[in-house]
Amino acid sequence: MEEKTEIPSDAPASCPGPTSEKAGKLDGCAGCPNQKLCSSGEFKSDVSPAEVKKQLLGVKNKVLVLSGKGGVGKSTVTAEIARGLASLDFSVGVLDVDVCGPSLSRIMGVNGETVHKSSSGWSPVYTVDDIAVMSIDFLLGSEEDAVIWRGAKKNGMIKEFLCSVDWGELDYLVVDTPPGTSDEHLAIVSLFKQSKIDGAVLVTTPQEVALSDVRKEINFCKKLRIPIIGLVENMSSYTCTKCKTKSQIFPATSGGGAALAAAEKIPLICSLPLDPRVGCSGDNGLSILNEAPDADISEGYRTLADKIVEFCKPK
Amino acid sequence: MSGADVTTEVYAGTSDVKKIVGVLSGKGGVGKSTSVAVLAFNLAYKGFSVGVLDADLCGPSLSKMIGLKGNIHSCDQGWVPLSQSVGEGKISAISLSYLVDNQDQAVIWRGPKKTAMIKQFLQDVCWGKLDFLLIDTPPGTSDEHMTVMECVPNCSVILTTSPQAVAAADVLRQVTFCKTTGANILGIIETLSGFVCPTCSDCSLLFNKGGGQRLAEHCKLEFLGSVPIDPNLSKYLDSGTLGSNRDTCVSYQSYDAIVDKLLGIMGVKCLNISAEDGG
């Protein structure tokens, strides 16, 4: 919706302007052809992007983790990106905007914590490695509470997060998102209008069913001009711990992440193997980078962190 | 496969569908679409008429998985779903992918538009006489799920989860959603339950263990069964050739016991127990 600040040519002389609080509501507005739209607030400037910009002034780089497909490891990748960056001595925050399925607090090892609101906003929860975490999970009463909200209400919560969390000074804010291309994603892009999104990491698994959803997400990023840092192919293969046979759990019937990255002309940052230790670590809020630092998957996550740092460096 | 058959029933809506079942999960990637596809084939090969409705508008995987492609057309009463004979049964399908030309184009819709489309899928499609209508949903508890429950108050629900606690935690919230909306939960299917190495037969728990069973016990719900990881299943779903390859698919066969349990719970008699030699 375009902003309309000028007095319309067919407005009465007493017109307060379409963006005024009194727009459409004065006695003189009666009979004006614009009255209905004006009084609906249609032309009022949305101040949220400016508020978000103010709240994020101390955040140097904002990175989204996206996928059209569910269950490819967005939250896990978000957590390990944050931990990887923290291990490089950056100050990092993570925000979970998956309002209906907030997994991040458990994966980061801080589920069950509560947050407090002060005059400067909501204070994030800090992990043992000093990563600031904010998730709706912290605001829900019990682990059984469901967030049964339609899109507009979800947008409101995301706005609240971005406008009211006291992040302080951060080098990186990494944002975990739900699958799809809907309200939450549009809300984020719209709210970040004035404070830029520095880059997006896209996550896929190798099979075509996943790639076809991620292709849509890549098109979403291109359409909305979100810079793409690159693609991560997760769950690439599994090496049997007993006999070392490598199996393709989700066969790359159409070339996997490599083919998708090549076709879309984006970098394939890394291919992460399916390591059973990740599932257990995630459930227990531990990092695979700490639990198995020499594992191939940990090497992959370190490559990912390095790539993000390189991409976000001032040009 | 193309949708060559045209249903002869010409009234819109679901009034002649005997059982409507939504497959839900708070968590993404735990086999909702896969379960709908496999259940649809399994039931069709048992001689049932099955409809599948893909309510995952942003990521409609079902049309690819069941191998039914094409563009739908309308009749005087409404849209006609694509349909194919499967053994002695049939599968009819509706998906947003049948309505768009560019399959790679992102569907960037807010809640109200998604709600309107799902209402059309339920009320303006000529589903005709069906034994089952299976509804695939996106992860979460939002517009799509609320719309389905509002339009189809008698919808039963199957929940899917993987063995991980992270997944089960999301599904626990889904249970609350179902209880809030009064939906009848038929039970829980645990997918991604272990991988058997093709060389040494060692079973590896790639996504931890026990989440589905624990969730069922905690919520006092029926545990319908667990489905192991099977790369063949992924391959056949990618190519839409599950039906003709089902005999070589270990995961597909795990669903046999799940379907038998479901038919028992729903009080549905199997039409033809020797229908499996079709296709």
PDB file of N, CA and C in Angstrom, chain B residues 103-137:
ATOM      1  N   GLN B 103       5.137 -23.741 -11.258  1.00  0.00           N
ATOM      2  CA  GLN B 103       5.219 -24.473  -9.993  1.00  0.00           C
ATOM      3  C   GLN B 103       6.312 -23.918  -9.077  1.00  0.00           C
ATOM      4  N   ASP B 104       7.237 -23.129  -9.635  1.00  0.00           N
ATOM      5  CA  ASP B 104       8.332 -22.590  -8.819  1.00  0.00           C
ATOM      6  C   ASP B 104       7.987 -21.236  -8.212  1.00  0.00           C
ATOM      7  N   GLN B 105       6.847 -20.688  -8.631  1.00  0.00           N
ATOM      8  CA  GLN B 105       6.460 -19.376  -8.135  1.00  0.00           C
ATOM      9  C   GLN B 105       6.043 -19.482  -6.676  1.00  0.00           C
ATOM     10  N   ALA B 106       6.577 -18.592  -5.830  1.00  0.00           N
ATOM     11  CA  ALA B 106       6.183 -18.624  -4.419  1.00  0.00           C
ATOM     12  C   ALA B 106       4.739 -18.158  -4.283  1.00  0.00           C
ATOM     13  N   VAL B 107       3.995 -18.837  -3.426  1.00  0.00           N
ATOM     14  CA  VAL B 107       2.622 -18.421  -3.114  1.00  0.00           C
ATOM     15  C   VAL B 107       2.710 -17.580  -1.847  1.00  0.00           C
ATOM     16  N   ILE B 108       2.718 -16.279  -2.038  1.00  0.00           N
ATOM     17  CA  ILE B 108       2.929 -15.363  -0.896  1.00  0.00           C
ATOM     18  C   ILE B 108       1.580 -14.817  -0.483  1.00  0.00           C
ATOM     19  N   TRP B 109       0.841 -15.622   0.243  1.00  0.00           N
ATOM     20  CA  TRP B 109      -0.505 -15.265   0.652  1.00  0.00           C
ATOM     21  C   TRP B 109      -0.585 -15.090   2.147  1.00  0.00           C
ATOM     22  N   ARG B 110      -1.343 -14.065   2.548  1.00  0.00           N
ATOM     23  CA  ARG B 110      -1.622 -13.905   3.974  1.00  0.00           C
ATOM     24  C   ARG B 110      -2.799 -14.809   4.363  1.00  0.00           C
ATOM     25  N   GLY B 111      -3.059 -14.825   5.655  1.00  0.00           N
ATOM     26  CA  GLY B 111      -4.075 -15.718   6.208  1.00  0.00           C
ATOM     27  C   GLY B 111      -5.427 -15.679   5.518  1.00  0.00           C
ATOM     28  N   PRO B 112      -6.039 -14.503   5.338  1.00  0.00           N
ATOM     29  CA  PRO B 112      -7.399 -14.469   4.770  1.00  0.00           C
ATOM     30  C   PRO B 112      -7.492 -15.103   3.385  1.00  0.00           C
ATOM     31  N   LYS B 113      -6.473 -14.926   2.573  1.00  0.00           N
ATOM     32  CA  LYS B 113      -6.512 -15.508   1.227  1.00  0.00           C
ATOM     33  C   LYS B 113      -6.381 -17.025   1.297  1.00  0.00           C
ATOM     34  N   LYS B 114      -5.534 -17.487   2.232  1.00  0.00           N
ATOM     35  CA  LYS B 114      -5.380 -18.937   2.409  1.00  0.00           C
ATOM     36  C   LYS B 114      -6.700 -19.528   2.908  1.00  0.00           C
ATOM     37  N   THR B 115      -7.322 -18.825   3.834  1.00  0.00           N
ATOM     38  CA  THR B 115      -8.602 -19.286   4.379  1.00  0.00           C
ATOM     39  C   THR B 115      -9.634 -19.428   3.269  1.00  0.00           C
ATOM     40  N   ALA B 116      -9.706 -18.437   2.411  1.00  0.00           N
ATOM     41  CA  ALA B 116     -10.699 -18.454   1.329  1.00  0.00           C
ATOM     42  C   ALA B 116     -10.458 -19.628   0.387  1.00  0.00           C
ATOM     43  N   MET B 117      -9.197 -19.911   0.077  1.00  0.00           N
ATOM     44  CA  MET B 117      -8.879 -21.004  -0.847  1.00  0.00           C
ATOM     45  C   MET B 117      -9.252 -22.351  -0.242  1.00  0.00           C
ATOM     46  N   ILE B 118      -8.943 -22.531   1.036  1.00  0.00           N
ATOM     47  CA  ILE B 118      -9.250 -23.811   1.667  1.00  0.00           C
ATOM     48  C   ILE B 118     -10.762 -24.013   1.754  1.00  0.00           C
ATOM     49  N   LYS B 119     -11.486 -22.936   2.005  1.00  0.00           N
ATOM     50  CA  LYS B 119     -12.959 -23.031   2.027  1.00  0.00           C
ATOM     51  C   LYS B 119     -13.453 -23.483   0.650  1.00  0.00           C
ATOM     52  N   GLN B 120     -12.838 -22.927  -0.397  1.00  0.00           N
ATOM     53  CA  GLN B 120     -13.237 -23.337  -1.754  1.00  0.00           C
ATOM     54  C   GLN B 120     -12.924 -24.808  -1.986  1.00  0.00           C
ATOM     55  N   PHE B 121     -11.783 -25.247  -1.525  1.00  0.00           N
ATOM     56  CA  PHE B 121     -11.402 -26.658  -1.703  1.00  0.00           C
ATOM     57  C   PHE B 121     -12.416 -27.576  -1.025  1.00  0.00           C
ATOM     58  N   LEU B 122     -12.967 -27.105   0.096  1.00  0.00           N
ATOM     59  CA  LEU B 122     -13.905 -27.957   0.836  1.00  0.00           C
ATOM     60  C   LEU B 122     -15.334 -27.820   0.312  1.00  0.00           C
ATOM     61  N   GLN B 123     -15.699 -26.611  -0.113  1.00  0.00           N
ATOM     62  CA  GLN B 123     -17.111 -26.358  -0.410  1.00  0.00           C
ATOM     63  C   GLN B 123     -17.432 -26.263  -1.901  1.00  0.00           C
ATOM     64  N   ASP B 124     -16.431 -25.972  -2.701  1.00  0.00           N
ATOM     65  CA  ASP B 124     -16.683 -25.746  -4.126  1.00  0.00           C
ATOM     66  C   ASP B 124     -16.084 -26.808  -5.031  1.00  0.00           C
ATOM     67  N   VAL B 125     -15.569 -27.870  -4.459  1.00  0.00           N
ATOM     68  CA  VAL B 125     -15.037 -28.972  -5.256  1.00  0.00           C
ATOM     69  C   VAL B 125     -16.052 -30.110  -5.231  1.00  0.00           C
ATOM     70  N   CYS B 126     -16.278 -30.694  -6.407  1.00  0.00           N
ATOM     71  CA  CYS B 126     -17.258 -31.781  -6.510  1.00  0.00           C
ATOM     72  C   CYS B 126     -16.594 -33.087  -6.091  1.00  0.00           C
ATOM     73  N   TRP B 127     -16.516 -33.331  -4.805  1.00  0.00           N
ATOM     74  CA  TRP B 127     -15.838 -34.531  -4.293  1.00  0.00           C
ATOM     75  C   TRP B 127     -16.663 -35.791  -4.563  1.00  0.00           C
ATOM     76  N   GLY B 128     -17.970 -35.637  -4.571  1.00  0.00           N
ATOM     77  CA  GLY B 128     -18.802 -36.802  -4.861  1.00  0.00           C
ATOM     78  C   GLY B 128     -18.775 -37.824  -3.736  1.00  0.00           C
ATOM     79  N   LYS B 129     -19.087 -39.071  -4.110  1.00  0.00           N
ATOM     80  CA  LYS B 129     -19.161 -40.157  -3.123  1.00  0.00           C
ATOM     81  C   LYS B 129     -17.746 -40.663  -2.836  1.00  0.00           C
ATOM     82  N   LEU B 130     -17.303 -40.449  -1.629  1.00  0.00           N
ATOM     83  CA  LEU B 130     -15.979 -40.932  -1.226  1.00  0.00           C
ATOM     84  C   LEU B 130     -16.091 -41.674   0.090  1.00  0.00           C
ATOM     85  N   ASP B 131     -15.247 -42.693   0.248  1.00  0.00           N
ATOM     86  CA  ASP B 131     -15.174 -43.347   1.550  1.00  0.00           C
ATOM     87  C   ASP B 131     -14.356 -42.501   2.526  1.00  0.00           C
ATOM     88  N   PHE B 132     -13.294 -41.898   2.002  1.00  0.00           N
ATOM     89  CA  PHE B 132     -12.407 -41.083   2.845  1.00  0.00           C
ATOM     90  C   PHE B 132     -12.005 -39.810   2.102  1.00  0.00           C
ATOM     91  N   LEU B 133     -11.893 -38.713   2.845  1.00  0.00           N
ATOM     92  CA  LEU B 133     -11.205 -37.527   2.359  1.00  0.00           C
ATOM     93  C   LEU B 133     -10.078 -37.252   3.341  1.00  0.00           C
ATOM     94  N   LEU B 134      -8.843 -37.351   2.842  1.00  0.00           N
ATOM     95  CA  LEU B 134      -7.680 -37.101   3.689  1.00  0.00           C
ATOM     96  C   LEU B 134      -7.182 -35.685   3.409  1.00  0.00           C
ATOM     97  N   ILE B 135      -6.973 -34.923   4.466  1.00  0.00           N
ATOM     98  CA  ILE B 135      -6.559 -33.531   4.308  1.00  0.00           C
ATOM     99  C   ILE B 135      -5.127 -33.370   4.825  1.00  0.00           C
ATOM    100  N   ASP B 136      -4.241 -32.962   3.926  1.00  0.00           N
ATOM    101  CA  ASP B 136      -2.857 -32.671   4.318  1.00  0.00           C
ATOM    102  C   ASP B 136      -2.807 -31.210   4.759  1.00  0.00           C
ATOM    103  N   THR B 137      -2.035 -30.943   5.806  1.00  0.00           N
ATOM    104  CA  THR B 137      -1.973 -29.575   6.328  1.00  0.00           C
ATOM    105  C   THR B 137      -0.522 -29.138   6.456  1.00  0.00           C
TER     106      THR B 137
END
